[in-house]
Amino acid sequence: MAPDVNGSTEDDNTAGVSHKSRGIHSDMAARSDESGEEEEDDEDEEDEEPRLKYASLTKSQGSVYRNGDATSAFLVAGDKMIIGTHNGNIHVFSLPSFQSLRVYHAHSASITGVSISPFPPPLPGTKSEAVNRFSAEQRSSPVRPSPSQNAASPSDKSSRQGPVPATPSNAIYIATSSIDGNVCVSSLVDSKDVILRNFGRPVQTVALSPEYKSDRSYLSGGLAGNLVLTVGGRAGTSSTSNTTGGAAATASGWLGTIGLGTNNGNDTVLHSGEGSISAIKWSLSGKYVAWVNEKGIKIMRSHLYLESAETEYAWKRIGHADRPPLPGWEEMAGLWKARLEWVDEDGLESDDDDESTASFRPEKNGTTPSIASVNAQSVRLGSRAKRVEKLIIGWGGSIWIIDVYSGDVSTGKDVIERKVGRAEVVTNLRTDCIISGVSLYTPKLLIVLAYDIPEENQNEKDSNNQQSTPRRGLHRRQNALQPEMRIIDIATKEEICVADTLTVSRFESLSATDYHLGVLPLVRTTSKVVAQRGALEVIGGIGGTIWDATLNPTRLFSSAASVRSNGSNSDVQNSRAASEITVDVNATPSKGQTPHSTIMTRGMKIFIQSPYDCILATKPTISDHLAWLDNHEKYEEAWQLLDLHPEASNVLPDRTTDSPPGTPTRAPGSVANTQDQGSLVEFFADDGSQTTTSQSRNFNSQAEKEKRRIGEKWVQQLVKNREWSKAGRVAGQVLGTSSSWDHWVWVFAEADKHEEIAPYIPTTPLQPPLHSLVYEVILGHYISRNRPRLKEFIQRWPPELFDVNSIITAIEGKLKIGDVREDTVEDGVVGRDWRILMDCLAKLYVADGRAKDALRCYIKLKDADAAMSLIKDYSLVEAISDDIPGLILLRISKEQQKSAPLSELEEASIEPIRLLVDEAHRGTVRPETVIYQLDKRAGMLPYLFFYLRALWNGDTFATPTSPSPQHPSPKSINLAAAEGKSLVNDHADRAVAIFAEYDRPLFFSFLKSSQSYTLEAASAICERRQYIPELVYLLAKEGRTKQALTIIIEKLSDVSQAIAFAKEQDDPDLWDDLLNYSMNKPSFIRGLLEEVGTAINPITLVRRIPEGLEIEGLREGLSRMIREYELQDSISEGVARVLRGEVAMGMNTLRTGQKKGVRFEVVHQARPTSRHGDKGQLKAKERPKDVKPGHCSGCGDAFYEDDKQTLLGFACGHIFHLPCLLIYDRENDETIDDEEPSPSNQDGGIGPKIRHAIRLKRKIRFSGCPVYVHKDKA
C-alpha cells in the first residue's frame, strides 16, 4: 500500500467563535499565549458563509432518552435510523416521519455497534418507480397478530408493541454488539427471528453479511482481539461462541460440525493477535471487508460473489496499512475508536458547487451549475463504479482514503491480486483532533466530525477521557470541548472554510467515542418534480410514509428490490425488480403511520449523534444563502441572487423585523446552536419550488417585493458610505415604486447630488405615478447650473412626467434676467447656454401646443432642420407665406448664393421647395404667390426653376424619395404629377423661359407636353438661344414645315433628320422640296438612297439625279434601296398568302357550320299552358343560370312535341324560343309586343316571311348567340 502523506500544520484559534481556521497536518503544537491579540484580528475578519446548515432532531427521538438513557451506537441507512443506548435498548425509526417502528431490549450493558442487512438498494431512476414500489409494499404488507412472548427474546418489550408491517423496506436484520459480550441479530418485522450469541469478552463491533438472509453469517470483534466469522444459528435461541474456550462451547461446536448437536452456529477466527478490534465494515458491493485493530487497517476478500473455482480466495487479505509511528499511538491505538465508511461516489455532492454560492450562479450555457455538474459528475463516477470502491478511515488524528480495485485481468501484479483485487492508499491526512466521524462530501472534499483535545490535556494521555461513555458514579473531568464539523480539501489538505462548532448537551463530559457520524447520500435523478405539492400529499397518504424519491433516497434504501439473489456468482449486485402497480390516490394511510408534514430537501444528509442529541446537516439552500447575505449586509450579492433566482424569496419567512434567519449564523462570539433553529418541518421544507397554484400566481409579486426591500437596503448602505455615484446607479436598478423614488430623490437633492441620481430616475410612468415635482427639482437645478445637462434631460424625459409650464416659466425668467445672452461665452463658445435655453424653450413650447412660438425660437436660432420639421408637422407654411424667399434660403448662406454651383443650391433648398410643392397641391400656398415673390427678389431665379421643375414632375414629400416609411401608390404619384403639370400650365410662358435657361431637355419636353404656352414667344426664345431641334418642332407645330425643313438642311445639314422630318410630316410637297434641295449635294443623294425606303417612289428619286453627277457610294446606295424594296415585296406577298389561307379556313368553317343541324331534346308529353302561346305582351324572365339539354336558353322552359313557337338554334348548342331570343337583352321589367305572328301561322304570302327574316337578321347578324355575348362582356 502507498505510504502516508505528511505535511505541516497551521493553528489559528478564535476563542468562543464557531469557526476556526487551521491547517490539517498538525504537530499538536501549543497555542499562542497572545489570545487577546488574535481575537481582535479575528473580529476584524469578515464572517464566512456556512457551508452546512443544521437542524436539531433531538425532539424527534424523545423516546430514546427516557429514564435517563443515552445513545451509544448509531446507524442511518435507507429509510431507517437505528439507535443503541447505554441501557442496551434498540430504537428503530422510520424516516422521514421519525415514527418509532420498534423498541426492544437486546443487551444488559452499553451497545457498541449496529449493523443491518441487506444493504441499501440502488436508487430508482424515476419518481414514478419509487411511488409504485412503495405502493406495492403497502398493498402487500399483511396485518399480523402480535407475536407471542419468546423465551429466547432478549426482552418482552416487543410483545407489547404493534406489529411492524412486513414490507420489503422493513425486511431487514439488525445486529448489535455490546460490552456485555453478546451479539444480537434480530429481524425487524419478526420478533421471533432473533439470535443471541455470547463471546465471553466485550464486543466492540459487528458487521452483518449483505446476504445474511441467505448465508446467516456475520463478523464481530472486540477486546479479545479476534476477528470472528459466525455462520448459522437457530432463530429464537441463545448460544455461546465456540471461541470462548469453554468445554460446553467446544463440545457444542464439535457436535454441530458432525451433525449431532443442535444448530447453534459455528464461529471461525479469521484473524487474531494484534490487539482489540474497534471497527468492521463490509464494502458496498459485499466483496470486501475492512477492519481496524491496534496494529492498523486490514482489508480482505469476502466469501461473496466468488466463482466455484475461486472459493480458496475467500477471506484472503488483500492489503493493510500500519498505524502511524507517532508518539502516543502505542498507548492510545486500542482506545481510539476507528471510523470506517465505504463511500458511494454517485451519492456525493458535486465539486462544481464547492463555493457556497456556486450553485446559485448560471453557467455560460444557461444551465444551472448544480444540474449540469451533477450530470457530468455522474458520467465521471459511473465509469469507475464498476471496478473501484472507496474506503474512508478516520482513526485517532489520521485519515486514510483507500481505493480498492476488484480483481480482473488488468488489476494486480500477480495471480492473487488479479483474482481478489488490491488496495491502494490514495491519501493520508493528519489532523490536530480526534476523528469522531468522517466521510466524503464531494469527490474532492472530506467532512470530518472533529473532537478537539482540551488545551490542558494536549500533552497528557488521560485514558479516562477516552472511554466510550461516562458511567454512573464515575467522576470525570468536565473540561471537554464542543465537537466541530470540518470540511477539508483532499488535494491541499487544508480546511476550505472555518469549522462549525456544534453545541450539544453535556459536551463537557463527553469523549471522542461518544459522537457518531452518519450519511445519507445524494440522489441523482433526471425525472421532473411534480408541479404541485397537493398531488404529493395525496400520494404520500397511500402508504403512510411515502417519500419523494427524486428529493430524498431514504424511503427506498431498504426496498426489497435490491436484496441480493441467493447463490449469485455475479460480480455486480443483482436485484429483484419491483412490480409496476398503478398508484391508488384514494387509498387511506395506515393508522399510526403519518408521514412527515413536509418533503425533505434534495442533497446529501449528514447526521451527527451524541449521547443526548441528534443533529442533521445539509447543504444550504438558495434561500439560506439569501438570508445569510441579507443578515451580513451583503445587499449587492443578495439582490443579484434574487435577480437570477426569484424563487429564493418564495420560502423566506415573513420579515417583520430585521432579525436574523433561523439558519445557523456564525457571527463572532456565537456558535452554531442547532437546538434553537426552528422546527424540523421548516428544516426539511423543500426548496425545489413545489408550490400550489395560488402560490404560483403570487410568486412574481413576492419576489419583486423582496428585491425591492433588499435593493433599498443596498442603496441605503451606499448612501451611508458616501458612495453617491454607485448609489444612484443602483437606485435606477433596484427601486421600483414611486414612494421609494420620491424618498431617495429628495435624499440626493438635499445632499446636492443631483447629478448622481438624475440619469437613473425612471422615464416610464409608474403606478402610482411619480410626483412631477421630482423631475422639476432636477430640471430647475440644471436651468441654474448646468445647461448642457438640461438639454440632455429635456430630450430624454417625456413632457408628461413634469409640469411643462413650470419649466417654461423658469427658462423665460432666466432669459429675462440677462445673465444668459447671445454674446455670453461659456467654455470658449459664444452663446452656448443661450442657444441651449432657446432650444429647450422651443421643445417645451411644442410640448405645450404652442408651435408658432416654437417656430419663432427656431428662426432666431437659425435652426433650419428643426424649423422645417416643425413647419411640416404642424403645417405652418401659411404662417410664413409672406416670406417665401426667406423660407427657401433657410439653409443657404450669402456666400453660397454668390458662388455655390447649381447642384449645391438645389440640395440645400430641396426641402423647402418640396414643402412649397406640397402646399401648392393642397391649395394653401398657390404657385402664383411663390412665382411672384421669387421674381420680385433678385437672385431667386434658380429657386424658381427648382420650384417649377418639382411642381411639373410632381416631386413632393409624398414621393418615394421621401424619407417617410409609408410610400404612396403609383396611382397617387401619377395623380400628383398630373396635378402639378396643370398648375405649371397656368404659368406656361414663365416656365418656358425658366426651363430654357436652366434645363434644355426639360424645356424640349415641356414644349412637346404642354399646349398652354405661346408659340411665338417660345420660337423667339429658341431662335435667340439657337435651339434648332426645339425651333424645328415649334415651326412644324405652327404648320411652317418648309421653313423647318430648310432650317434642318441649311443649319444642321443633317440628311437623316431631314428624311425623318419628311417621313413624320408625310407631305409630298415636302418630299419634292427635299429632293430639289438634294440634287446638287451628293451626300444628300446617297443618304436618300440609303434611308428613304418606301416613303417615296425610288424611280422618281433615281430619275431626278442629274446626269454626270459624281456620287460617292452610289452603287451601294442603289443596292441597299433595291434590297429593301425586294424585302418589302417579299413580306407583302407572304402576308397576302397568310391572309388568303385564313380567309379560306374561315369560309370552310362557316359552310360546315351552316350545313350542320342543331340537336336538342323535347319532352314527349302534352305541353302545359305557356305564356308563349298567349297573345299580347310578353315579359322578360330571369335568365336561368344552368340550362339543361332540351330547354330554352332564354326562359329555361322545356321543349315539347306540340310546341307552336319557332325554335332558333346556334352552332354552339344554345336553343331559344323566338320570343325569348328577341327579349334576351332587355331588362327584366321590360315587355315586348307579340303582335306579329310567326310566318308558320300565316296562310301563304311571302311578305310576312320576309319581314320576319329581316327582324331576326337585325337581332343576330352582328352578335351571334347572346349567351356568349354576355359571357364575353362579363
PDB file of N, CA and C in Angstrom, residues 719-775:
ATOM      1  N   VAL A 719     -25.382  54.983   0.395  1.00  0.00           N
ATOM      2  CA  VAL A 719     -25.507  56.386   0.814  1.00  0.00           C
ATOM      3  C   VAL A 719     -24.790  56.597   2.146  1.00  0.00           C
ATOM      4  N   LYS A 720     -24.953  55.646   3.026  1.00  0.00           N
ATOM      5  CA  LYS A 720     -24.288  55.743   4.326  1.00  0.00           C
ATOM      6  C   LYS A 720     -22.769  55.788   4.159  1.00  0.00           C
ATOM      7  N   ASN A 721     -22.265  55.066   3.171  1.00  0.00           N
ATOM      8  CA  ASN A 721     -20.825  55.031   2.912  1.00  0.00           C
ATOM      9  C   ASN A 721     -20.369  56.152   1.987  1.00  0.00           C
ATOM     10  N   ARG A 722     -21.290  57.074   1.655  1.00  0.00           N
ATOM     11  CA  ARG A 722     -20.999  58.226   0.810  1.00  0.00           C
ATOM     12  C   ARG A 722     -20.571  57.816  -0.599  1.00  0.00           C
ATOM     13  N   GLU A 723     -21.047  56.673  -1.058  1.00  0.00           N
ATOM     14  CA  GLU A 723     -20.783  56.242  -2.425  1.00  0.00           C
ATOM     15  C   GLU A 723     -21.957  56.690  -3.283  1.00  0.00           C
ATOM     16  N   TRP A 724     -22.022  57.999  -3.552  1.00  0.00           N
ATOM     17  CA  TRP A 724     -23.197  58.570  -4.187  1.00  0.00           C
ATOM     18  C   TRP A 724     -23.360  58.116  -5.631  1.00  0.00           C
ATOM     19  N   SER A 725     -22.282  58.025  -6.376  1.00  0.00           N
ATOM     20  CA  SER A 725     -22.391  57.639  -7.791  1.00  0.00           C
ATOM     21  C   SER A 725     -22.936  56.225  -7.933  1.00  0.00           C
ATOM     22  N   LYS A 726     -22.385  55.323  -7.186  1.00  0.00           N
ATOM     23  CA  LYS A 726     -22.862  53.941  -7.247  1.00  0.00           C
ATOM     24  C   LYS A 726     -24.269  53.839  -6.690  1.00  0.00           C
ATOM     25  N   ALA A 727     -24.562  54.623  -5.652  1.00  0.00           N
ATOM     26  CA  ALA A 727     -25.905  54.589  -5.074  1.00  0.00           C
ATOM     27  C   ALA A 727     -26.940  55.025  -6.102  1.00  0.00           C
ATOM     28  N   GLY A 728     -26.629  56.045  -6.880  1.00  0.00           N
ATOM     29  CA  GLY A 728     -27.567  56.477  -7.915  1.00  0.00           C
ATOM     30  C   GLY A 728     -27.763  55.420  -8.978  1.00  0.00           C
ATOM     31  N   ARG A 729     -26.658  54.810  -9.390  1.00  0.00           N
ATOM     32  CA  ARG A 729     -26.756  53.763 -10.407  1.00  0.00           C
ATOM     33  C   ARG A 729     -27.557  52.574  -9.888  1.00  0.00           C
ATOM     34  N   VAL A 730     -27.328  52.209  -8.664  1.00  0.00           N
ATOM     35  CA  VAL A 730     -28.059  51.085  -8.072  1.00  0.00           C
ATOM     36  C   VAL A 730     -29.530  51.439  -7.889  1.00  0.00           C
ATOM     37  N   ALA A 731     -29.810  52.674  -7.523  1.00  0.00           N
ATOM     38  CA  ALA A 731     -31.198  53.087  -7.352  1.00  0.00           C
ATOM     39  C   ALA A 731     -31.981  52.895  -8.644  1.00  0.00           C
ATOM     40  N   GLY A 732     -31.374  53.250  -9.757  1.00  0.00           N
ATOM     41  CA  GLY A 732     -32.048  53.052 -11.030  1.00  0.00           C
ATOM     42  C   GLY A 732     -32.288  51.595 -11.349  1.00  0.00           C
ATOM     43  N   GLN A 733     -31.540  50.732 -10.708  1.00  0.00           N
ATOM     44  CA  GLN A 733     -31.667  49.307 -10.975  1.00  0.00           C
ATOM     45  C   GLN A 733     -32.632  48.617 -10.028  1.00  0.00           C
ATOM     46  N   VAL A 734     -32.724  49.088  -8.801  1.00  0.00           N
ATOM     47  CA  VAL A 734     -33.454  48.326  -7.784  1.00  0.00           C
ATOM     48  C   VAL A 734     -34.751  48.975  -7.332  1.00  0.00           C
ATOM     49  N   LEU A 735     -34.871  50.293  -7.435  1.00  0.00           N
ATOM     50  CA  LEU A 735     -36.085  50.945  -6.958  1.00  0.00           C
ATOM     51  C   LEU A 735     -37.209  50.730  -7.971  1.00  0.00           C
ATOM     52  N   GLY A 736     -38.389  50.446  -7.455  1.00  0.00           N
ATOM     53  CA  GLY A 736     -39.480  50.147  -8.360  1.00  0.00           C
ATOM     54  C   GLY A 736     -40.803  50.784  -8.014  1.00  0.00           C
ATOM     55  N   THR A 737     -40.874  51.575  -6.969  1.00  0.00           N
ATOM     56  CA  THR A 737     -42.125  52.208  -6.585  1.00  0.00           C
ATOM     57  C   THR A 737     -41.941  53.716  -6.539  1.00  0.00           C
ATOM     58  N   SER A 738     -43.046  54.418  -6.723  1.00  0.00           N
ATOM     59  CA  SER A 738     -42.974  55.881  -6.726  1.00  0.00           C
ATOM     60  C   SER A 738     -42.608  56.426  -5.352  1.00  0.00           C
ATOM     61  N   SER A 739     -43.079  55.775  -4.293  1.00  0.00           N
ATOM     62  CA  SER A 739     -42.758  56.275  -2.943  1.00  0.00           C
ATOM     63  C   SER A 739     -41.263  56.173  -2.655  1.00  0.00           C
ATOM     64  N   SER A 740     -40.645  55.056  -3.077  1.00  0.00           N
ATOM     65  CA  SER A 740     -39.205  54.908  -2.839  1.00  0.00           C
ATOM     66  C   SER A 740     -38.414  55.915  -3.666  1.00  0.00           C
ATOM     67  N   TRP A 741     -38.830  56.138  -4.910  1.00  0.00           N
ATOM     68  CA  TRP A 741     -38.129  57.126  -5.731  1.00  0.00           C
ATOM     69  C   TRP A 741     -38.290  58.528  -5.156  1.00  0.00           C
ATOM     70  N   ASP A 742     -39.475  58.842  -4.716  1.00  0.00           N
ATOM     71  CA  ASP A 742     -39.703  60.159  -4.138  1.00  0.00           C
ATOM     72  C   ASP A 742     -38.798  60.390  -2.927  1.00  0.00           C
ATOM     73  N   HIS A 743     -38.652  59.355  -2.106  1.00  0.00           N
ATOM     74  CA  HIS A 743     -37.810  59.479  -0.917  1.00  0.00           C
ATOM     75  C   HIS A 743     -36.343  59.677  -1.288  1.00  0.00           C
ATOM     76  N   TRP A 744     -35.833  58.821  -2.183  1.00  0.00           N
ATOM     77  CA  TRP A 744     -34.402  58.844  -2.445  1.00  0.00           C
ATOM     78  C   TRP A 744     -33.986  60.034  -3.302  1.00  0.00           C
ATOM     79  N   VAL A 745     -34.869  60.506  -4.182  1.00  0.00           N
ATOM     80  CA  VAL A 745     -34.524  61.709  -4.954  1.00  0.00           C
ATOM     81  C   VAL A 745     -34.345  62.897  -4.023  1.00  0.00           C
ATOM     82  N   TRP A 746     -35.209  63.025  -3.035  1.00  0.00           N
ATOM     83  CA  TRP A 746     -35.056  64.128  -2.082  1.00  0.00           C
ATOM     84  C   TRP A 746     -33.807  63.961  -1.231  1.00  0.00           C
ATOM     85  N   VAL A 747     -33.470  62.718  -0.909  1.00  0.00           N
ATOM     86  CA  VAL A 747     -32.224  62.489  -0.151  1.00  0.00           C
ATOM     87  C   VAL A 747     -31.029  62.973  -0.962  1.00  0.00           C
ATOM     88  N   PHE A 748     -30.985  62.630  -2.233  1.00  0.00           N
ATOM     89  CA  PHE A 748     -29.879  63.067  -3.082  1.00  0.00           C
ATOM     90  C   PHE A 748     -29.916  64.583  -3.292  1.00  0.00           C
ATOM     91  N   ALA A 749     -31.097  65.145  -3.464  1.00  0.00           N
ATOM     92  CA  ALA A 749     -31.213  66.582  -3.693  1.00  0.00           C
ATOM     93  C   ALA A 749     -30.755  67.368  -2.471  1.00  0.00           C
ATOM     94  N   GLU A 750     -31.116  66.915  -1.275  1.00  0.00           N
ATOM     95  CA  GLU A 750     -30.696  67.609  -0.059  1.00  0.00           C
ATOM     96  C   GLU A 750     -29.185  67.561   0.109  1.00  0.00           C
ATOM     97  N   ALA A 751     -28.566  66.490  -0.423  1.00  0.00           N
ATOM     98  CA  ALA A 751     -27.104  66.385  -0.346  1.00  0.00           C
ATOM     99  C   ALA A 751     -26.428  67.030  -1.561  1.00  0.00           C
ATOM    100  N   ASP A 752     -27.210  67.721  -2.404  1.00  0.00           N
ATOM    101  CA  ASP A 752     -26.693  68.358  -3.609  1.00  0.00           C
ATOM    102  C   ASP A 752     -25.993  67.332  -4.508  1.00  0.00           C
ATOM    103  N   LYS A 753     -26.635  66.181  -4.679  1.00  0.00           N
ATOM    104  CA  LYS A 753     -26.107  65.117  -5.530  1.00  0.00           C
ATOM    105  C   LYS A 753     -27.077  64.841  -6.679  1.00  0.00           C
ATOM    106  N   HIS A 754     -27.506  65.943  -7.305  1.00  0.00           N
ATOM    107  CA  HIS A 754     -28.461  65.805  -8.388  1.00  0.00           C
ATOM    108  C   HIS A 754     -27.881  64.995  -9.544  1.00  0.00           C
ATOM    109  N   GLU A 755     -26.631  65.249  -9.856  1.00  0.00           N
ATOM    110  CA  GLU A 755     -26.008  64.590 -10.999  1.00  0.00           C
ATOM    111  C   GLU A 755     -25.928  63.079 -10.809  1.00  0.00           C
ATOM    112  N   GLU A 756     -25.812  62.622  -9.569  1.00  0.00           N
ATOM    113  CA  GLU A 756     -25.654  61.202  -9.303  1.00  0.00           C
ATOM    114  C   GLU A 756     -26.963  60.427  -9.442  1.00  0.00           C
ATOM    115  N   ILE A 757     -28.100  61.072  -9.232  1.00  0.00           N
ATOM    116  CA  ILE A 757     -29.377  60.365  -9.252  1.00  0.00           C
ATOM    117  C   ILE A 757     -30.176  60.654 -10.517  1.00  0.00           C
ATOM    118  N   ALA A 758     -29.958  61.819 -11.131  1.00  0.00           N
ATOM    119  CA  ALA A 758     -30.808  62.242 -12.255  1.00  0.00           C
ATOM    120  C   ALA A 758     -30.819  61.250 -13.419  1.00  0.00           C
ATOM    121  N   PRO A 759     -29.673  60.717 -13.847  1.00  0.00           N
ATOM    122  CA  PRO A 759     -29.725  59.825 -15.033  1.00  0.00           C
ATOM    123  C   PRO A 759     -30.544  58.564 -14.821  1.00  0.00           C
ATOM    124  N   TYR A 760     -30.847  58.219 -13.585  1.00  0.00           N
ATOM    125  CA  TYR A 760     -31.482  56.936 -13.308  1.00  0.00           C
ATOM    126  C   TYR A 760     -32.943  57.060 -12.897  1.00  0.00           C
ATOM    127  N   ILE A 761     -33.443  58.282 -12.810  1.00  0.00           N
ATOM    128  CA  ILE A 761     -34.857  58.454 -12.477  1.00  0.00           C
ATOM    129  C   ILE A 761     -35.681  57.857 -13.617  1.00  0.00           C
ATOM    130  N   PRO A 762     -36.701  57.060 -13.306  1.00  0.00           N
ATOM    131  CA  PRO A 762     -37.444  56.360 -14.374  1.00  0.00           C
ATOM    132  C   PRO A 762     -38.126  57.326 -15.328  1.00  0.00           C
ATOM    133  N   THR A 763     -38.078  56.998 -16.601  1.00  0.00           N
ATOM    134  CA  THR A 763     -38.711  57.821 -17.630  1.00  0.00           C
ATOM    135  C   THR A 763     -40.056  57.261 -18.067  1.00  0.00           C
ATOM    136  N   THR A 764     -40.379  56.054 -17.621  1.00  0.00           N
ATOM    137  CA  THR A 764     -41.697  55.482 -17.917  1.00  0.00           C
ATOM    138  C   THR A 764     -42.592  55.703 -16.717  1.00  0.00           C
ATOM    139  N   PRO A 765     -43.860  56.000 -16.934  1.00  0.00           N
ATOM    140  CA  PRO A 765     -44.770  56.275 -15.814  1.00  0.00           C
ATOM    141  C   PRO A 765     -44.901  55.074 -14.891  1.00  0.00           C
ATOM    142  N   LEU A 766     -44.874  55.346 -13.593  1.00  0.00           N
ATOM    143  CA  LEU A 766     -45.061  54.315 -12.579  1.00  0.00           C
ATOM    144  C   LEU A 766     -46.516  54.313 -12.134  1.00  0.00           C
ATOM    145  N   GLN A 767     -46.880  53.251 -11.438  1.00  0.00           N
ATOM    146  CA  GLN A 767     -48.218  53.163 -10.858  1.00  0.00           C
ATOM    147  C   GLN A 767     -48.092  52.929  -9.358  1.00  0.00           C
ATOM    148  N   PRO A 768     -48.491  53.880  -8.517  1.00  0.00           N
ATOM    149  CA  PRO A 768     -48.986  55.209  -8.879  1.00  0.00           C
ATOM    150  C   PRO A 768     -47.853  56.072  -9.438  1.00  0.00           C
ATOM    151  N   PRO A 769     -48.185  57.108 -10.198  1.00  0.00           N
ATOM    152  CA  PRO A 769     -47.137  57.897 -10.866  1.00  0.00           C
ATOM    153  C   PRO A 769     -46.258  58.648  -9.882  1.00  0.00           C
ATOM    154  N   LEU A 770     -45.033  58.861 -10.296  1.00  0.00           N
ATOM    155  CA  LEU A 770     -44.089  59.632  -9.504  1.00  0.00           C
ATOM    156  C   LEU A 770     -44.456  61.119  -9.591  1.00  0.00           C
ATOM    157  N   HIS A 771     -44.394  61.806  -8.484  1.00  0.00           N
ATOM    158  CA  HIS A 771     -44.810  63.208  -8.446  1.00  0.00           C
ATOM    159  C   HIS A 771     -43.939  64.041  -9.384  1.00  0.00           C
ATOM    160  N   SER A 772     -44.598  64.940 -10.130  1.00  0.00           N
ATOM    161  CA  SER A 772     -43.867  65.747 -11.112  1.00  0.00           C
ATOM    162  C   SER A 772     -42.821  66.641 -10.474  1.00  0.00           C
ATOM    163  N   LEU A 773     -42.999  66.958  -9.213  1.00  0.00           N
ATOM    164  CA  LEU A 773     -42.044  67.833  -8.540  1.00  0.00           C
ATOM    165  C   LEU A 773     -40.647  67.211  -8.505  1.00  0.00           C
ATOM    166  N   VAL A 774     -40.577  65.880  -8.515  1.00  0.00           N
ATOM    167  CA  VAL A 774     -39.275  65.207  -8.510  1.00  0.00           C
ATOM    168  C   VAL A 774     -38.483  65.604  -9.760  1.00  0.00           C
ATOM    169  N   TYR A 775     -39.140  65.576 -10.909  1.00  0.00           N
ATOM    170  CA  TYR A 775     -38.465  65.937 -12.161  1.00  0.00           C
ATOM    171  C   TYR A 775     -38.201  67.441 -12.228  1.00  0.00           C
TER     172      TYR A 775
END
